[in-house]
Short mmCIF file of C-alpha atoms in Angstrom, two decimals:
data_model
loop_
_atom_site.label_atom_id
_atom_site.label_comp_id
_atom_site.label_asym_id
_atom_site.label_seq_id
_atom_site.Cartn_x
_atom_site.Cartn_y
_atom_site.Cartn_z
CA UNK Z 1 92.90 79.53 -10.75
CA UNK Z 2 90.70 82.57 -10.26
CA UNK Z 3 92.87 84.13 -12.84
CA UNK Z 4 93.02 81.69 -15.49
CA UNK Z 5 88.95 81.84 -14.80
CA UNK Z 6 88.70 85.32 -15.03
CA UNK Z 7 90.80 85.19 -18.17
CA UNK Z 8 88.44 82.21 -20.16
CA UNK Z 9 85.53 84.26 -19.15
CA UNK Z 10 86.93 87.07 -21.01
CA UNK Z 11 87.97 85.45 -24.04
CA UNK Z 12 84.50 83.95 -24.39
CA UNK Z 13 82.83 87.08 -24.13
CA UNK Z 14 85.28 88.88 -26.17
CA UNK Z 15 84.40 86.28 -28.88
CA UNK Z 16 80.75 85.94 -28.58
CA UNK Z 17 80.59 90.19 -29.42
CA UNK Z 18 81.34 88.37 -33.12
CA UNK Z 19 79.36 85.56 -32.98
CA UNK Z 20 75.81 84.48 -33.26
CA UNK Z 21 73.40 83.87 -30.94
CA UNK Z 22 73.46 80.55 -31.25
CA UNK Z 23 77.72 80.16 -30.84
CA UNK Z 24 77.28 82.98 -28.09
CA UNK Z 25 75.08 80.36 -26.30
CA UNK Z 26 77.43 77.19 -26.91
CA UNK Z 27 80.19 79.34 -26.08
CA UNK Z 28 79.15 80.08 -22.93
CA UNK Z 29 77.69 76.59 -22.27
CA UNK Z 30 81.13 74.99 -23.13
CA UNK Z 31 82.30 77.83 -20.62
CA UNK Z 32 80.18 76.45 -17.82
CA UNK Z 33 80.68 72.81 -18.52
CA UNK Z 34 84.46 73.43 -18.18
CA UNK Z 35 83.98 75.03 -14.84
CA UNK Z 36 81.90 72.52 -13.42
CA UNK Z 37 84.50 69.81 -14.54
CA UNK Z 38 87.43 71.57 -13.63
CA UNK Z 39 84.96 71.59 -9.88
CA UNK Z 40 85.19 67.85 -9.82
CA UNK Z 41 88.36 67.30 -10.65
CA UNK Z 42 89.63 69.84 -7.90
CA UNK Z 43 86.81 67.82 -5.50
CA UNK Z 44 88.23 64.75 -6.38
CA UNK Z 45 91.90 66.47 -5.87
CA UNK Z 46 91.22 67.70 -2.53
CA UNK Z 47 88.58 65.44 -0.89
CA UNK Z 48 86.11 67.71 -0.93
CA UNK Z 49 82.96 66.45 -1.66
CA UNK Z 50 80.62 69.36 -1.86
CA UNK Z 51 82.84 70.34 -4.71
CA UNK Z 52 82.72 67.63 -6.74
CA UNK Z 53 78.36 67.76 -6.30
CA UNK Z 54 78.83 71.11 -7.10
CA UNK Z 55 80.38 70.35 -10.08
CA UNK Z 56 77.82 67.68 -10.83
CA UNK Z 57 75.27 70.28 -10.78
CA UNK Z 58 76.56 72.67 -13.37
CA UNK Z 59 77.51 69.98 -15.66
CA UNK Z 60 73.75 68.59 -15.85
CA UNK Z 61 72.43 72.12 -16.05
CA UNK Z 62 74.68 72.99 -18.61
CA UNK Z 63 74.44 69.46 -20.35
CA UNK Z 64 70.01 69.89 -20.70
CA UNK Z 65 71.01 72.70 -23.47
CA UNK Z 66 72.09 70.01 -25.54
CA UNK Z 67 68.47 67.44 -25.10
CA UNK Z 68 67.10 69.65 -28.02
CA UNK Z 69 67.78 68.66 -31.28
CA UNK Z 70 66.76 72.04 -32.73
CA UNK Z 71 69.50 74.33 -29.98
CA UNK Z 72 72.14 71.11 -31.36
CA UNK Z 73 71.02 71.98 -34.85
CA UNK Z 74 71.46 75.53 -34.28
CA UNK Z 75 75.02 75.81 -32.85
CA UNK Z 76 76.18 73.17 -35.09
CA UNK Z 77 78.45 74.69 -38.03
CA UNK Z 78 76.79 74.36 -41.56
CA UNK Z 79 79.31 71.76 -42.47
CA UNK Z 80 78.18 69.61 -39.36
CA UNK Z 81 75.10 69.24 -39.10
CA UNK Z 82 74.57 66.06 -39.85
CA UNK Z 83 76.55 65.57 -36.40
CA UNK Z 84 73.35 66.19 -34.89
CA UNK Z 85 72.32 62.62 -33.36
CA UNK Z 86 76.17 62.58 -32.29
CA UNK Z 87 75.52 65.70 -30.06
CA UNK Z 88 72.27 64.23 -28.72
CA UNK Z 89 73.97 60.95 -27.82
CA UNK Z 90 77.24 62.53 -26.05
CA UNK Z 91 74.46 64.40 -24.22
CA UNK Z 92 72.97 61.38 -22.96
CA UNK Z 93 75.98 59.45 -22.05
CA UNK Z 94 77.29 63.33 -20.16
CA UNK Z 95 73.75 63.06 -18.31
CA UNK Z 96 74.28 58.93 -17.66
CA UNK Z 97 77.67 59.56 -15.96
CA UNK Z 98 76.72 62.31 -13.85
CA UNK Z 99 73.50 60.18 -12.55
CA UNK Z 100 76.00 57.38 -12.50
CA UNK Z 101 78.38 60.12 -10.31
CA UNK Z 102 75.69 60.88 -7.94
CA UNK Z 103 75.16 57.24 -7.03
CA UNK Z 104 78.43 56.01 -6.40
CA UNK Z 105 79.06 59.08 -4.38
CA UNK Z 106 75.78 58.27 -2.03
CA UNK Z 107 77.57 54.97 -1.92
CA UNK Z 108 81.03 56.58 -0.91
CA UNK Z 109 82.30 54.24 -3.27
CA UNK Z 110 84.74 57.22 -4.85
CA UNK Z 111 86.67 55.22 -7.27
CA UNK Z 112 83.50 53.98 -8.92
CA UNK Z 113 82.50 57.78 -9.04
CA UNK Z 114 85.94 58.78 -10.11
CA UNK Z 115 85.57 56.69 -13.17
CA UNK Z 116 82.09 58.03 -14.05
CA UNK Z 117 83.94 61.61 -14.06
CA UNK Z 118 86.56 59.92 -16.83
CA UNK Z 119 83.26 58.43 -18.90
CA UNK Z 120 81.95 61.99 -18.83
CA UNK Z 121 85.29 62.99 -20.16
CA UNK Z 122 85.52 60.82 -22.48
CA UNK Z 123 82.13 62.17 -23.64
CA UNK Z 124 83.00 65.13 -23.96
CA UNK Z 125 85.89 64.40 -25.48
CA UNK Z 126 84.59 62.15 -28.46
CA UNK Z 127 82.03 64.45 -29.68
CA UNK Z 128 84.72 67.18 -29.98
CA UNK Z 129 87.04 65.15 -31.75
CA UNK Z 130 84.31 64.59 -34.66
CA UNK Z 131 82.31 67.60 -33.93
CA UNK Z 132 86.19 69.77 -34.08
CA UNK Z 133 88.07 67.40 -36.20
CA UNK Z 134 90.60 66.80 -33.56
#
């Protein structure tokens, strides 16, 4: 796992020596976010708590870049921009999940918390498909 880390991290950087500030940002954002999912999920895996809050953490860190309309505007392609509320929503709903997370795991009720991971997912997920054209 370290490896395939290591290797991501790498990539990103290699690509952000050709990119703008803005895309070396969101690349290293979307880095983050994936790390602090991929957290959960392995919390979730392996019962381990402290991971998954972890995870939690750097996903709402990561997430507040995206509450400004004019960083969304920025890292937004030319051809996209008009994708802009889309990226504030997701946001929102990323940042509603994670809250949602955080109580259901207070509650030890781990299902409930389980499916607020998939809704942040899904999230995710949604604004890349329009954002990407998935």
């Amino acid at each position: 796992m370290k490896k395939y880390t290591l290797l991501l991290t790498s990539l990103a950087l290699c690509s952000a020596l050709h990119a703008s500030e803005a895309e070396k940002v969101n690349a290293m954002v979307m880095l983050n976010m994936e790390n602090g999912l991929a957290n959960i999920q392995k919390g979730f895996l392996y019962n381990n708590l402290d991971l998954i809050k972890s995870g939690v953490d750097i996903v709402q860190k990561e997430n507040a870049t995206y509450h400004n309309r004019e960083v969304i505007k920025s890292i937004l392609p030319e051809n996209k921009k008009q994708m802009e509320n889309l990226a504030l929503i997701t946001s929102k709903r990323i940042e509603n999940a994670a809250d949602e997370m955080r109580s259901y795991l207070a509650l030890k009720q781990m299902k409930k918390a389980h499916n607020a991971f998939s809704d942040m997912v899904n999230a995710c997920t949604d604004c890349h498909t329009l954002v990407r054209g998935w």
